[in-house]
Short mmCIF file of C-alpha atoms in Angstrom, two decimals:
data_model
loop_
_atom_site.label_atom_id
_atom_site.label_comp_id
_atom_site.label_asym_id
_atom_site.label_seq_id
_atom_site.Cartn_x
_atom_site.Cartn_y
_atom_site.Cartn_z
CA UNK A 1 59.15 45.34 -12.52
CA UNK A 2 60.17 44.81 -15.87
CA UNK A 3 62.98 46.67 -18.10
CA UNK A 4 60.42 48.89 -20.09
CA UNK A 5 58.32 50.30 -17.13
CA UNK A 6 61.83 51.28 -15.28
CA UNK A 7 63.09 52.98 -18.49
CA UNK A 8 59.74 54.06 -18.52
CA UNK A 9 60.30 55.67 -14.66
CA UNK A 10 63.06 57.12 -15.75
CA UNK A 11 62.21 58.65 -18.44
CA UNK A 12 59.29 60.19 -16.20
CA UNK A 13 61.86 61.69 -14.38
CA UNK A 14 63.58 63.05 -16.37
CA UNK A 15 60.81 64.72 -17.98
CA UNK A 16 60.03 66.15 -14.91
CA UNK A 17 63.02 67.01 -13.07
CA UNK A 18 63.29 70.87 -13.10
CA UNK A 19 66.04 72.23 -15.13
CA UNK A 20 69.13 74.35 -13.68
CA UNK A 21 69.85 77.86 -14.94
CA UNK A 22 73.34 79.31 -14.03
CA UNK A 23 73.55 83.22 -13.24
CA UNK A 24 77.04 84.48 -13.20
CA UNK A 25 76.45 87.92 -10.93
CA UNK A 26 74.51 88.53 -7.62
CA UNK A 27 73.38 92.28 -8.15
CA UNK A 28 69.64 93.27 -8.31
CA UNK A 29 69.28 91.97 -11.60
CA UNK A 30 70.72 88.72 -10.88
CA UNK A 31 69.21 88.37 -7.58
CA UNK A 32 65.53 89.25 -9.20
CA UNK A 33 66.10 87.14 -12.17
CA UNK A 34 67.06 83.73 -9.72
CA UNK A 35 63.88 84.61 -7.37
CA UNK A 36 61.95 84.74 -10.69
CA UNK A 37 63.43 81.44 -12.20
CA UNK A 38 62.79 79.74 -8.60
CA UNK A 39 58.84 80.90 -8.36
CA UNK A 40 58.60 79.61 -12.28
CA UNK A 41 60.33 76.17 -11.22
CA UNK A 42 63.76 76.46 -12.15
CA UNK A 43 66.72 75.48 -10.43
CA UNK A 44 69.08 78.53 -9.79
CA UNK A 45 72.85 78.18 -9.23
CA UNK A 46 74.98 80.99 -8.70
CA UNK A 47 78.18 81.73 -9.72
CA UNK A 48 80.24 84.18 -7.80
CA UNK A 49 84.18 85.53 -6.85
CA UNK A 50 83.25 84.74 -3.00
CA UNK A 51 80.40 82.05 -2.97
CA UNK A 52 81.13 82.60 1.66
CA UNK A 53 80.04 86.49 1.01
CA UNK A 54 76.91 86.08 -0.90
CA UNK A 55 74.54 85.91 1.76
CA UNK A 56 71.41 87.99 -0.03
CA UNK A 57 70.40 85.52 -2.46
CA UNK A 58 66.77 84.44 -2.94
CA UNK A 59 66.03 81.22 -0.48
CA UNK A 60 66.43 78.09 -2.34
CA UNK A 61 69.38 79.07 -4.79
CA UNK A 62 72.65 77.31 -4.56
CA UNK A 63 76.02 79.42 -5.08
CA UNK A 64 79.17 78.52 -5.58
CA UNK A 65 82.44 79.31 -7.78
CA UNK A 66 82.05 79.58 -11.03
CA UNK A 67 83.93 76.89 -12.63
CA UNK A 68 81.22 74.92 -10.73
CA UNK A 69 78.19 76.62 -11.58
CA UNK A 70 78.67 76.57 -15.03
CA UNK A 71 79.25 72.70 -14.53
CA UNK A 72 75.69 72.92 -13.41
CA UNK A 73 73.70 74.23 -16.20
CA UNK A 74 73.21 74.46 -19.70
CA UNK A 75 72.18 77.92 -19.66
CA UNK A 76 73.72 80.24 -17.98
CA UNK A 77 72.90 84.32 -17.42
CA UNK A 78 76.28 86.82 -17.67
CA UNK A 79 74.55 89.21 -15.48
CA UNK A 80 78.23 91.27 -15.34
CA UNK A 81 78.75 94.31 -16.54
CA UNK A 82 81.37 93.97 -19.79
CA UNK A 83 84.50 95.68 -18.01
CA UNK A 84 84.22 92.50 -15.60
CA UNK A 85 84.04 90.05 -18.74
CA UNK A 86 88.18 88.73 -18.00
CA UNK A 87 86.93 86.25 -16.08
CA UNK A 88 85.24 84.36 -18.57
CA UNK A 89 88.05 83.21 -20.96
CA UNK A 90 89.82 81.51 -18.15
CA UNK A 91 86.48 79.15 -18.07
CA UNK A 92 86.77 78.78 -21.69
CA UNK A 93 86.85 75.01 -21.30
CA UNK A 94 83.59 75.11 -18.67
CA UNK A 95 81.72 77.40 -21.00
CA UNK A 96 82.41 74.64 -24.10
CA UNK A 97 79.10 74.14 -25.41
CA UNK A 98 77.09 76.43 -23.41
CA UNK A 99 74.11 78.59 -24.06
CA UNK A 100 75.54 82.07 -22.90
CA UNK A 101 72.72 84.66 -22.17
CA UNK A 102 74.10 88.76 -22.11
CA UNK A 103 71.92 90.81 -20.25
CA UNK A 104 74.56 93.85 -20.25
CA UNK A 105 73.88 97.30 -21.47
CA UNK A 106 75.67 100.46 -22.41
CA UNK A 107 75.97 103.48 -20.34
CA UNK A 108 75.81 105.49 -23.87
CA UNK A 109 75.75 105.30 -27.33
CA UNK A 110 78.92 104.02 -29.25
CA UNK A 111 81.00 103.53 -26.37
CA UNK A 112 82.70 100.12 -27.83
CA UNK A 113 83.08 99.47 -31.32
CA UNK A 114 81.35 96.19 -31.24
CA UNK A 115 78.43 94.97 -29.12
CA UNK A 116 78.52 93.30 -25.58
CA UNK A 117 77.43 90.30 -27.25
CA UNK A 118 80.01 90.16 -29.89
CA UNK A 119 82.37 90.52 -28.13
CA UNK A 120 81.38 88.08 -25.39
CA UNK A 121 81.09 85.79 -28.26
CA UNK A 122 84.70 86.26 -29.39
CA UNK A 123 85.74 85.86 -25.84
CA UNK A 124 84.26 82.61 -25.44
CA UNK A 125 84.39 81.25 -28.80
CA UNK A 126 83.32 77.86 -27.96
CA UNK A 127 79.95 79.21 -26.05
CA UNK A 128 76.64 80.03 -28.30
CA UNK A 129 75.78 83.75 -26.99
CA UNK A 130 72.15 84.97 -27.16
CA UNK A 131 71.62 88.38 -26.34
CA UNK A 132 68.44 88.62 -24.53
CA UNK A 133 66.35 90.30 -21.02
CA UNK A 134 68.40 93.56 -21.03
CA UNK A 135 65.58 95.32 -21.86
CA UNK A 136 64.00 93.95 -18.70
CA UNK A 137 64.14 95.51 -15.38
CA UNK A 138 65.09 94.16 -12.20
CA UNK A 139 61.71 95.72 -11.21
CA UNK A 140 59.95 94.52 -13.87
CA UNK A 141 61.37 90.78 -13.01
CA UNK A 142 60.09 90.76 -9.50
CA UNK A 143 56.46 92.72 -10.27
CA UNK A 144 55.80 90.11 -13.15
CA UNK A 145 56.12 92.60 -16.29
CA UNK A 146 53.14 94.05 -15.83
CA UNK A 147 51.21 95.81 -18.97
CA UNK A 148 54.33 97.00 -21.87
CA UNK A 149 57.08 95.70 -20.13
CA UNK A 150 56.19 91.94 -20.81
CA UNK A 151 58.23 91.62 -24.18
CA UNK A 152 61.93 89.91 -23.82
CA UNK A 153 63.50 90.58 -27.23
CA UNK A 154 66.38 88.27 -28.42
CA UNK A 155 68.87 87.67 -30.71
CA UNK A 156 71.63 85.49 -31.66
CA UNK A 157 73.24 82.66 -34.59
CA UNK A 158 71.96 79.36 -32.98
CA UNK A 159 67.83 78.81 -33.46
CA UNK A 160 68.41 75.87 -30.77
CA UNK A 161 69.91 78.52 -28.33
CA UNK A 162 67.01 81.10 -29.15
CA UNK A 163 64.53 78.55 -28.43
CA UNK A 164 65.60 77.59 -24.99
CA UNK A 165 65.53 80.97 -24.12
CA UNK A 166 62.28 81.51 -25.63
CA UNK A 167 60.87 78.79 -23.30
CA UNK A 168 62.19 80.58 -20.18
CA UNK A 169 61.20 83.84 -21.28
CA UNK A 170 57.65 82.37 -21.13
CA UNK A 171 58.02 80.37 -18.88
CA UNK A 172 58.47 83.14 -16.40
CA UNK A 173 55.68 85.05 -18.29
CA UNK A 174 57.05 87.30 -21.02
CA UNK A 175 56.52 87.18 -24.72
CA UNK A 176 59.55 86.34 -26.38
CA UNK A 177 60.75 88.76 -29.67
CA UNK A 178 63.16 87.25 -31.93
CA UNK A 179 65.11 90.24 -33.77
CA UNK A 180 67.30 87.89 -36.03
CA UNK A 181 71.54 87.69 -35.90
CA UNK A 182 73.76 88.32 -33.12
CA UNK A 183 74.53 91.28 -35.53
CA UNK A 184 71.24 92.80 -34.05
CA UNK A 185 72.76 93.46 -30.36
CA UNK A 186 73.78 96.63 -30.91
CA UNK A 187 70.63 97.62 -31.53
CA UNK A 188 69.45 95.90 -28.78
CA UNK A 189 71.59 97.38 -26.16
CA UNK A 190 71.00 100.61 -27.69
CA UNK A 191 67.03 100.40 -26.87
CA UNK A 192 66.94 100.90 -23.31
CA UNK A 193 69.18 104.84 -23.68
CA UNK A 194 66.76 105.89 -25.84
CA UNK A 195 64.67 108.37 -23.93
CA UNK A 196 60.73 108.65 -25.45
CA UNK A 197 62.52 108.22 -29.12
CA UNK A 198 59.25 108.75 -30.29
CA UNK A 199 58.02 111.71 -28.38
CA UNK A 200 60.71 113.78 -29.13
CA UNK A 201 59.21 115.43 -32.14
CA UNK A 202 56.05 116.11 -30.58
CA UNK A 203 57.27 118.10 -27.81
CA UNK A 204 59.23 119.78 -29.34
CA UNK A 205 56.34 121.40 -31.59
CA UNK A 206 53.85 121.51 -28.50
CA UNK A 207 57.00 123.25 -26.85
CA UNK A 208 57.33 125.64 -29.67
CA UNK A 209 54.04 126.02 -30.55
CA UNK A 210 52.87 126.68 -26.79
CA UNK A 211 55.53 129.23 -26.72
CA UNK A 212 54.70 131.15 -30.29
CA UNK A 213 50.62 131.51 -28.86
CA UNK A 214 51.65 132.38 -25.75
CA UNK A 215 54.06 135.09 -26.56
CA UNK A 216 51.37 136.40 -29.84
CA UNK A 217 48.35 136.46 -27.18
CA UNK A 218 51.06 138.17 -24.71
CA UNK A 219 51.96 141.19 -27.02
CA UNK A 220 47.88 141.40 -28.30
CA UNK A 221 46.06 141.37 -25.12
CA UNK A 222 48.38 142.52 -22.27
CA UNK A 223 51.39 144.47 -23.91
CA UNK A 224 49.15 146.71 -26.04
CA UNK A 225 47.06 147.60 -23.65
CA UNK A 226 50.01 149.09 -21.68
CA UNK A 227 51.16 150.75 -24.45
CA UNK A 228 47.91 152.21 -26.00
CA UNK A 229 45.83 152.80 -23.45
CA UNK A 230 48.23 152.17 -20.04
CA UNK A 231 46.31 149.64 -18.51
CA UNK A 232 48.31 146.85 -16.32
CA UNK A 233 46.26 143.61 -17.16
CA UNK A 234 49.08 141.58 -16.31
CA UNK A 235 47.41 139.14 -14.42
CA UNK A 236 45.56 137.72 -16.87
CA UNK A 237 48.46 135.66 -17.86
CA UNK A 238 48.40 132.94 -15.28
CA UNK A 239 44.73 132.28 -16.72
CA UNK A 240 42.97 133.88 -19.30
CA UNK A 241 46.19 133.48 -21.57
CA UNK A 242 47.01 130.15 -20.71
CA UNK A 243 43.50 129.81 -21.26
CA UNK A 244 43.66 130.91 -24.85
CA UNK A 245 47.13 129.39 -25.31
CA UNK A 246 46.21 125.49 -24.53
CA UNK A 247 42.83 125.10 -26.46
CA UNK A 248 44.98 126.58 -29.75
CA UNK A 249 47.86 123.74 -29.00
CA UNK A 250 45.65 121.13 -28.80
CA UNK A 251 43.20 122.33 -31.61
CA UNK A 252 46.54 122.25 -34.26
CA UNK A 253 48.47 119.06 -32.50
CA UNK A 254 44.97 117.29 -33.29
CA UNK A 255 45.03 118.57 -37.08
CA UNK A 256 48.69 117.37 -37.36
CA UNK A 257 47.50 114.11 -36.05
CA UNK A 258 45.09 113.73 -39.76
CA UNK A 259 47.37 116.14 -42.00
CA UNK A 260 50.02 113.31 -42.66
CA UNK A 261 47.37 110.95 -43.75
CA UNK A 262 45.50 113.25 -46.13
CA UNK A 263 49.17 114.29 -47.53
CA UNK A 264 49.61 110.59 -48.27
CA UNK A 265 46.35 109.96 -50.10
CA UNK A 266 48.08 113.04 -52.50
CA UNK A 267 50.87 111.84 -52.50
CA UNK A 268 49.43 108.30 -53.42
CA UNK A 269 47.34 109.89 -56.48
CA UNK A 270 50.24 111.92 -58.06
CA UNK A 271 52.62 108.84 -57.96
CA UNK A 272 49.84 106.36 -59.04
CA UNK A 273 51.42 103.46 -57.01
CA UNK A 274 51.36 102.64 -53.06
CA UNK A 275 54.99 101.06 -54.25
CA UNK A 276 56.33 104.38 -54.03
CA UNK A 277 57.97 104.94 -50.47
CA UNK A 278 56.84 108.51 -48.79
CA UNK A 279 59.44 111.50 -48.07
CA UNK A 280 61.66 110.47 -44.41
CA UNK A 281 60.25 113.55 -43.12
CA UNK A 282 56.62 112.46 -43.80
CA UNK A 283 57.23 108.50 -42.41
CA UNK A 284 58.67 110.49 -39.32
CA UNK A 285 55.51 112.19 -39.05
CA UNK A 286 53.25 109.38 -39.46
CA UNK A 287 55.22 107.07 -37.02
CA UNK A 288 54.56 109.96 -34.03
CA UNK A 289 50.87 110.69 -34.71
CA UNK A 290 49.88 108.41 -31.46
CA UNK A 291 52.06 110.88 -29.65
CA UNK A 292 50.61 114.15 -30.81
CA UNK A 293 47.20 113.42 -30.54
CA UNK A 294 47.74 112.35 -26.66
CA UNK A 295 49.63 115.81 -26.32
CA UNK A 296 46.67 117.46 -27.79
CA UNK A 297 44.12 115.16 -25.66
CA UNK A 298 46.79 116.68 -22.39
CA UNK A 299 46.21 120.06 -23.97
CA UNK A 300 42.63 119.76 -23.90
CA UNK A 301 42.50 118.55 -20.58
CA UNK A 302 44.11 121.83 -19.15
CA UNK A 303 41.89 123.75 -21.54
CA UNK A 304 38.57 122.04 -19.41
CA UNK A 305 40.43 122.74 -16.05
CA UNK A 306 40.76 126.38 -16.43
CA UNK A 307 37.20 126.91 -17.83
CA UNK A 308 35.87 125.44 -14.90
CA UNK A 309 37.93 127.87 -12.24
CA UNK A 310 36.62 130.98 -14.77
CA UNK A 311 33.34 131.57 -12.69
CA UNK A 312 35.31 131.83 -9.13
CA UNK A 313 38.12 133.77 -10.32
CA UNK A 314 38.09 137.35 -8.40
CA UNK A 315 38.27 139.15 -11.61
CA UNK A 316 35.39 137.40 -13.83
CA UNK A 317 33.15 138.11 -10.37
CA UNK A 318 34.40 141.82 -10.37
CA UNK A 319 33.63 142.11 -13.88
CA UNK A 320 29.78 140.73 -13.38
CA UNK A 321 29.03 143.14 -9.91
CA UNK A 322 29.88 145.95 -11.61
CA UNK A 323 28.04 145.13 -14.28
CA UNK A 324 25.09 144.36 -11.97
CA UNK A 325 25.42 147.21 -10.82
CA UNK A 326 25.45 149.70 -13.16
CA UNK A 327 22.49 148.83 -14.59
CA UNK A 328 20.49 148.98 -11.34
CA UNK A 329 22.13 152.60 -10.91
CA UNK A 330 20.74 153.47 -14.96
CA UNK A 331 17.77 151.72 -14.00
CA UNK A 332 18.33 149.58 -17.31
CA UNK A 333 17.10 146.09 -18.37
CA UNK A 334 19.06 143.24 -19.42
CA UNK A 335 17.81 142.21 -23.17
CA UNK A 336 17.60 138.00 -23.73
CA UNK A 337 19.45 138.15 -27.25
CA UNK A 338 17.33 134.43 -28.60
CA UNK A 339 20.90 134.62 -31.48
CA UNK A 340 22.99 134.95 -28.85
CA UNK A 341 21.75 131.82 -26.58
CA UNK A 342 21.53 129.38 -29.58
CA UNK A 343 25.40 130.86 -30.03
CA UNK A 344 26.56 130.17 -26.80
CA UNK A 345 24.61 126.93 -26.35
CA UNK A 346 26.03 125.75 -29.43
CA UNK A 347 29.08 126.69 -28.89
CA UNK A 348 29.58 124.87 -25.53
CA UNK A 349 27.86 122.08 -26.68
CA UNK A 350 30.32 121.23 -29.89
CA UNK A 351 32.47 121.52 -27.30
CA UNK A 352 31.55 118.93 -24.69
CA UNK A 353 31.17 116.42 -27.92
CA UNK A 354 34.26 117.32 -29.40
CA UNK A 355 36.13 116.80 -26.17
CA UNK A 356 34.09 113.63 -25.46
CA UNK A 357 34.76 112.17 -28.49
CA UNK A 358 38.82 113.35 -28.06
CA UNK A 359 38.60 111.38 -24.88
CA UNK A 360 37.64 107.94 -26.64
CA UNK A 361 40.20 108.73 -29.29
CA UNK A 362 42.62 108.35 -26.06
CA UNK A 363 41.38 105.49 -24.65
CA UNK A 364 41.15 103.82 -27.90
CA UNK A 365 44.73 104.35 -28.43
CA UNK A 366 45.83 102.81 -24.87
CA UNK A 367 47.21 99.30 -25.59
CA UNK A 368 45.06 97.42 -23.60
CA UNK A 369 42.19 98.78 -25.25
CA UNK A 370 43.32 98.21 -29.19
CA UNK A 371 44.41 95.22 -28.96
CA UNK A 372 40.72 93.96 -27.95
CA UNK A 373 39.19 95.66 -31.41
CA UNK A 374 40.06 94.51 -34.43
CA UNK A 375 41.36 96.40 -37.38
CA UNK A 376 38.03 97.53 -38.84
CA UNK A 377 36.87 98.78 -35.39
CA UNK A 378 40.29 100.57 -34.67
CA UNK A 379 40.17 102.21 -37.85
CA UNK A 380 36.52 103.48 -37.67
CA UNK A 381 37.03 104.89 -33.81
CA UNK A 382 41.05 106.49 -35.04
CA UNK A 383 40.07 107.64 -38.23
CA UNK A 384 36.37 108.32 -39.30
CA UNK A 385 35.23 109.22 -35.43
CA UNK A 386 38.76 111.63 -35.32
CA UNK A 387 37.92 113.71 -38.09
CA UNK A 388 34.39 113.82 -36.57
CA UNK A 389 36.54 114.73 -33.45
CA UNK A 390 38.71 117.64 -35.72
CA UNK A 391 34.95 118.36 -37.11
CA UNK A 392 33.47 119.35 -33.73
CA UNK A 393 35.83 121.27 -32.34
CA UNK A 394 36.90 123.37 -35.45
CA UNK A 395 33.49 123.99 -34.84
CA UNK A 396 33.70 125.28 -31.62
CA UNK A 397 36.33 127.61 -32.21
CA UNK A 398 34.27 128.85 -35.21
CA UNK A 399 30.91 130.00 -32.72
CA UNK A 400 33.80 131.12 -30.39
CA UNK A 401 35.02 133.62 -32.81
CA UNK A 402 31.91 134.29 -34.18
CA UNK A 403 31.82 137.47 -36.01
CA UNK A 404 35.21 139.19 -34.15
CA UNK A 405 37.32 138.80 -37.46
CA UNK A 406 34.94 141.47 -39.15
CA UNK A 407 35.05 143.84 -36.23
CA UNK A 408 38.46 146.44 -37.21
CA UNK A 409 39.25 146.40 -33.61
CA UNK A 410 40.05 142.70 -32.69
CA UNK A 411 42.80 143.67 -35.08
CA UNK A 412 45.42 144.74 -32.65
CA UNK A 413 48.78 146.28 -34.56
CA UNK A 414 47.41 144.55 -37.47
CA UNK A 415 47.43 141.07 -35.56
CA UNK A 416 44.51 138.93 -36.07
CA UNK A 417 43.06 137.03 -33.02
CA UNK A 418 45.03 134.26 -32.03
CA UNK A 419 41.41 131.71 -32.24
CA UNK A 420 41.84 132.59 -36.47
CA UNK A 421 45.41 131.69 -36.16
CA UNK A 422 44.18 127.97 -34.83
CA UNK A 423 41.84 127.40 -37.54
CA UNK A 424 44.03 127.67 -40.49
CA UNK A 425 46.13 123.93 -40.36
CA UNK A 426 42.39 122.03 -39.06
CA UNK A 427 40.53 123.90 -42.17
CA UNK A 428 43.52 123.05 -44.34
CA UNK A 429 43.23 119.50 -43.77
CA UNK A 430 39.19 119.38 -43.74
CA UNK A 431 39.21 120.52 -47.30
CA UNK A 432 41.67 117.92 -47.86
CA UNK A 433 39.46 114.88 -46.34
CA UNK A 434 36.48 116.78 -48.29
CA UNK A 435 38.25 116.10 -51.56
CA UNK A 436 39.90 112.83 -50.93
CA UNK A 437 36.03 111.47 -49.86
CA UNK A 438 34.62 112.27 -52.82
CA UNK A 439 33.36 108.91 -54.72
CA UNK A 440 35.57 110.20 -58.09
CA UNK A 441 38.65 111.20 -56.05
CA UNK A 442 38.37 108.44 -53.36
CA UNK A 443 37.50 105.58 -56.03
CA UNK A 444 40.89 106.02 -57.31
CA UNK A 445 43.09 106.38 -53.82
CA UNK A 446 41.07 102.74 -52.89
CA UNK A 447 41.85 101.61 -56.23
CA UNK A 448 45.62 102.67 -55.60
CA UNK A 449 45.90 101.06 -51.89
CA UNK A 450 44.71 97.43 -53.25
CA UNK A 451 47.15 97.42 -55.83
CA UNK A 452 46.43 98.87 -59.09
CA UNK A 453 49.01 100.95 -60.47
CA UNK A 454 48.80 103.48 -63.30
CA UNK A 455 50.22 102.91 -66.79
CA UNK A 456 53.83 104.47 -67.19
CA UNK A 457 55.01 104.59 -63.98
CA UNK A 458 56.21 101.60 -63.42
CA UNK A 459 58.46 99.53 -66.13
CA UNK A 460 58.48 95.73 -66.20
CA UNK A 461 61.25 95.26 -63.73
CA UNK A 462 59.76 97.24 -61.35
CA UNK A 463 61.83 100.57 -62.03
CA UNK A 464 60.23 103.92 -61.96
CA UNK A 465 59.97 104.86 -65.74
CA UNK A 466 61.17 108.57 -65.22
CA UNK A 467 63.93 108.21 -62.87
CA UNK A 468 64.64 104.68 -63.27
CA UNK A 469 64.76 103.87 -59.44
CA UNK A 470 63.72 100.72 -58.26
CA UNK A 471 60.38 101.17 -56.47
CA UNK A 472 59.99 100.48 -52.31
CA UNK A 473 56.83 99.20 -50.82
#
């Protein structure tokens, strides 16, 4: 065998040989990381205070002190929370050179003044640190990431460093994020105490919303009839005003979904840019719509459960025997009204579209589902189909009300029935798509959102003319 074909060989080898990660820490994120690393191919050392006591480590790992696992590996995994960082400046001179991976987090907010990262970094200044996988679970690790949990974001000053852990992440089936500077950790560690950041807003206005149509429905159906006439209809809270109360919630949560975007295309128009950046309040709103329209799709939901139990309930079946009955004691006929059936067929049959239609809007928004369509497609089903959506079942609750708001007696102490209360915010932004579609109105927005900008309110360094602040994309 000649010189070329044994460097040859050993360059095969090399090639091949599977490479050695260190993990400083056996917990359950350590543990599930190594058994992870092992089924991808990786060699796994351990590095531990009492390599003799370690006995639950995944089959197939090595452990030993860690002076001698770092020795090991190029990589190597601080899986340690930070109070148990002293350890690592006494292996200063082992840790010379080495790609140093943080996986720590916080128990709250603003606990140290600098990150776990930084200050690993500072404590082993001749290390490259990479903050990376604390987002990941230990569960998440030995599952496979299934569905949102598959993204690893990472961050640190080497690009070399970043890439190697960019090839594990996906090498053990995760897509790597890379959020820039080591100066991004903080923010990093901060992600995973962050409890539904972006459903906070939301529920708080189904919350307070659920609670103002409750409480109005309370006072006009079952308090004023105790106080006017002395009847105790109390029980028609657990259904009837629920009932009422849901199918208002999700009626307005669905309007608030569209409202944002119509106040935009305004907003757009009276500027005459897209270079102008909207109000906080109204990014704010436009970053949660995905939330509120689920809330109202929950909403609905509950609204289709309790008018299916409305036939067996002991009072609706009360209600139709006596009925029955007193018009078999007046020997009276029951008159087919032909306005009334094309009334009531209509009106439940906006409703099974409308809620049909809200049900696709749901799916559509599910993850798995838009990222198969492409923009176009999204855009169509979230936006022209969800004001067909908003169309439908304003509709409904029009035939629902029907005629009530000119009858003197659905106004009880002067308060209007709660269904007209719900169709004030999806009427409000109907009118507002009505105007914003027209070809003279919408010609211009389109115009606007490719780029054109109107004459005076921008100056040639990009400063707005009247207040001479530089414009934001």
């Amino acid at each position: 065998m000649n010189s070329d074909s044994v460097a040859m060989t050993d360059l095969s080898e090399k090639m091949h040989k599977p490479e050695t990660v260190c993990i400083f820490g056996t917990g359950d994120f350590g543990c599930s990381l190594g058994l992870r690393l092992l089924q991808s191919g990786y060699n796994v050392v351990y590095g531990s205070r009492g390599p003799k006591n370690s006995l639950l480590l995944p089959k197939g790992s090595n452990v030993m002190t860690h002076a001698e696992a770092a020795c090991e590996a190029r990589v190597v995994f601080v899986a340690v929370q930070r109070e148990h960082y002293g350890f690592l400046s006494s292996l200063a001179s082992d840790l010379e050179g080495k790609v140093l991976v943080d996986v720590s987090n916080n128990l709250r907010r603003g606990l140290y003044p600098e990150s776990n990262a930084e200050y690993l970094s500072r404590l082993v200044p001749g290390a490259t640190v990479v903050k990376a996988f604390n987002i990941i679970s230990a569960w998440a690790l030995q599952s496979g990431g299934l569905d949102a949990n598959r993204q690893v974001l990472l961050c640190g000053d080497c690009s070399n460093a970043k890439q190697q852990l960019m090839d594990i992440a996906q090498s053990l089936g995760f897509t790597a994020v890379d959020r820039g500077s080591l100066r991004a950790a903080a923010d990093l560690e901060d992600l995973p105490l962050q409890l539904f950041p972006l459903w906070r807003l939301p529920l708080n206005i189904a919350i307070c919303l659920t609670a103002f149509i409750f409480f109005y429905t309370l006072t006009r159906d079952v308090i004023y009839e105790r106080v006017t006439n002395g009847k105790d209809i109390a029980f028609r809270i657990m259904v009837s005003l629920a009932n009422k109360a849901f199918p208002i919630v999700s009626l307005v949560m669905l309007s608030f979904c569209y409202l944002p975007g119509a106040l935009a295309g305004f907003l757009q128009l009276y500027n005459g840019t897209k270079y102008r950046r909207f109000p906080d309040w109204l990014d704010r709103w436009m970053l949660c719509r995905k939330q509120l329209g689920l809330l109202a799709l929950a909403f609905g939901f509950l609204h289709v459960l309790y008018t299916l139990v409305i036939p067996i309930r002991y009072y609706v079946r009360y209600r139709i025997n006596v009925y029955t009955i007193s018009l078999v004691k007046d020997n009276k006929t029951y008159e087919f009204d032909n306005m009334a059936a094309w009334r009531y067929d209509s009106y439940y049959s906006m409703g099974i579209l409308g809620f049909g239609l809200f049900v696709l809007l749901g799916i559509t928004s599910l993850s798995s589902v838009s990222n198969s369509l492409n923009w176009r497609e999204f855009r169509f089903v979230q936006s022209k189909l969800g004001y067909i959506t908003l169309l439908l079942c304003t509709a409904h609750t029009f035939l629902y009300g029907w005629d009530r708001f000119l009858k003197p007696s659905s106004y009880r102490w002067w308060m209007p029935p709660a269904y007209m209360l719900s169709l004030v915010v999806p009427c409000v932004v109907l009118i507002l798509k009505l105007i914003l579609i027209t070809p003279c109105v919408d010609s211009k927005v389109t115009r606007i959102r490719q780029g054109w900008e109107r004459q005076g309110k921008t100056s040639a360094n990009g400063r707005d003319t009247k207040t001479n602040q530089p414009l934001m994309a």
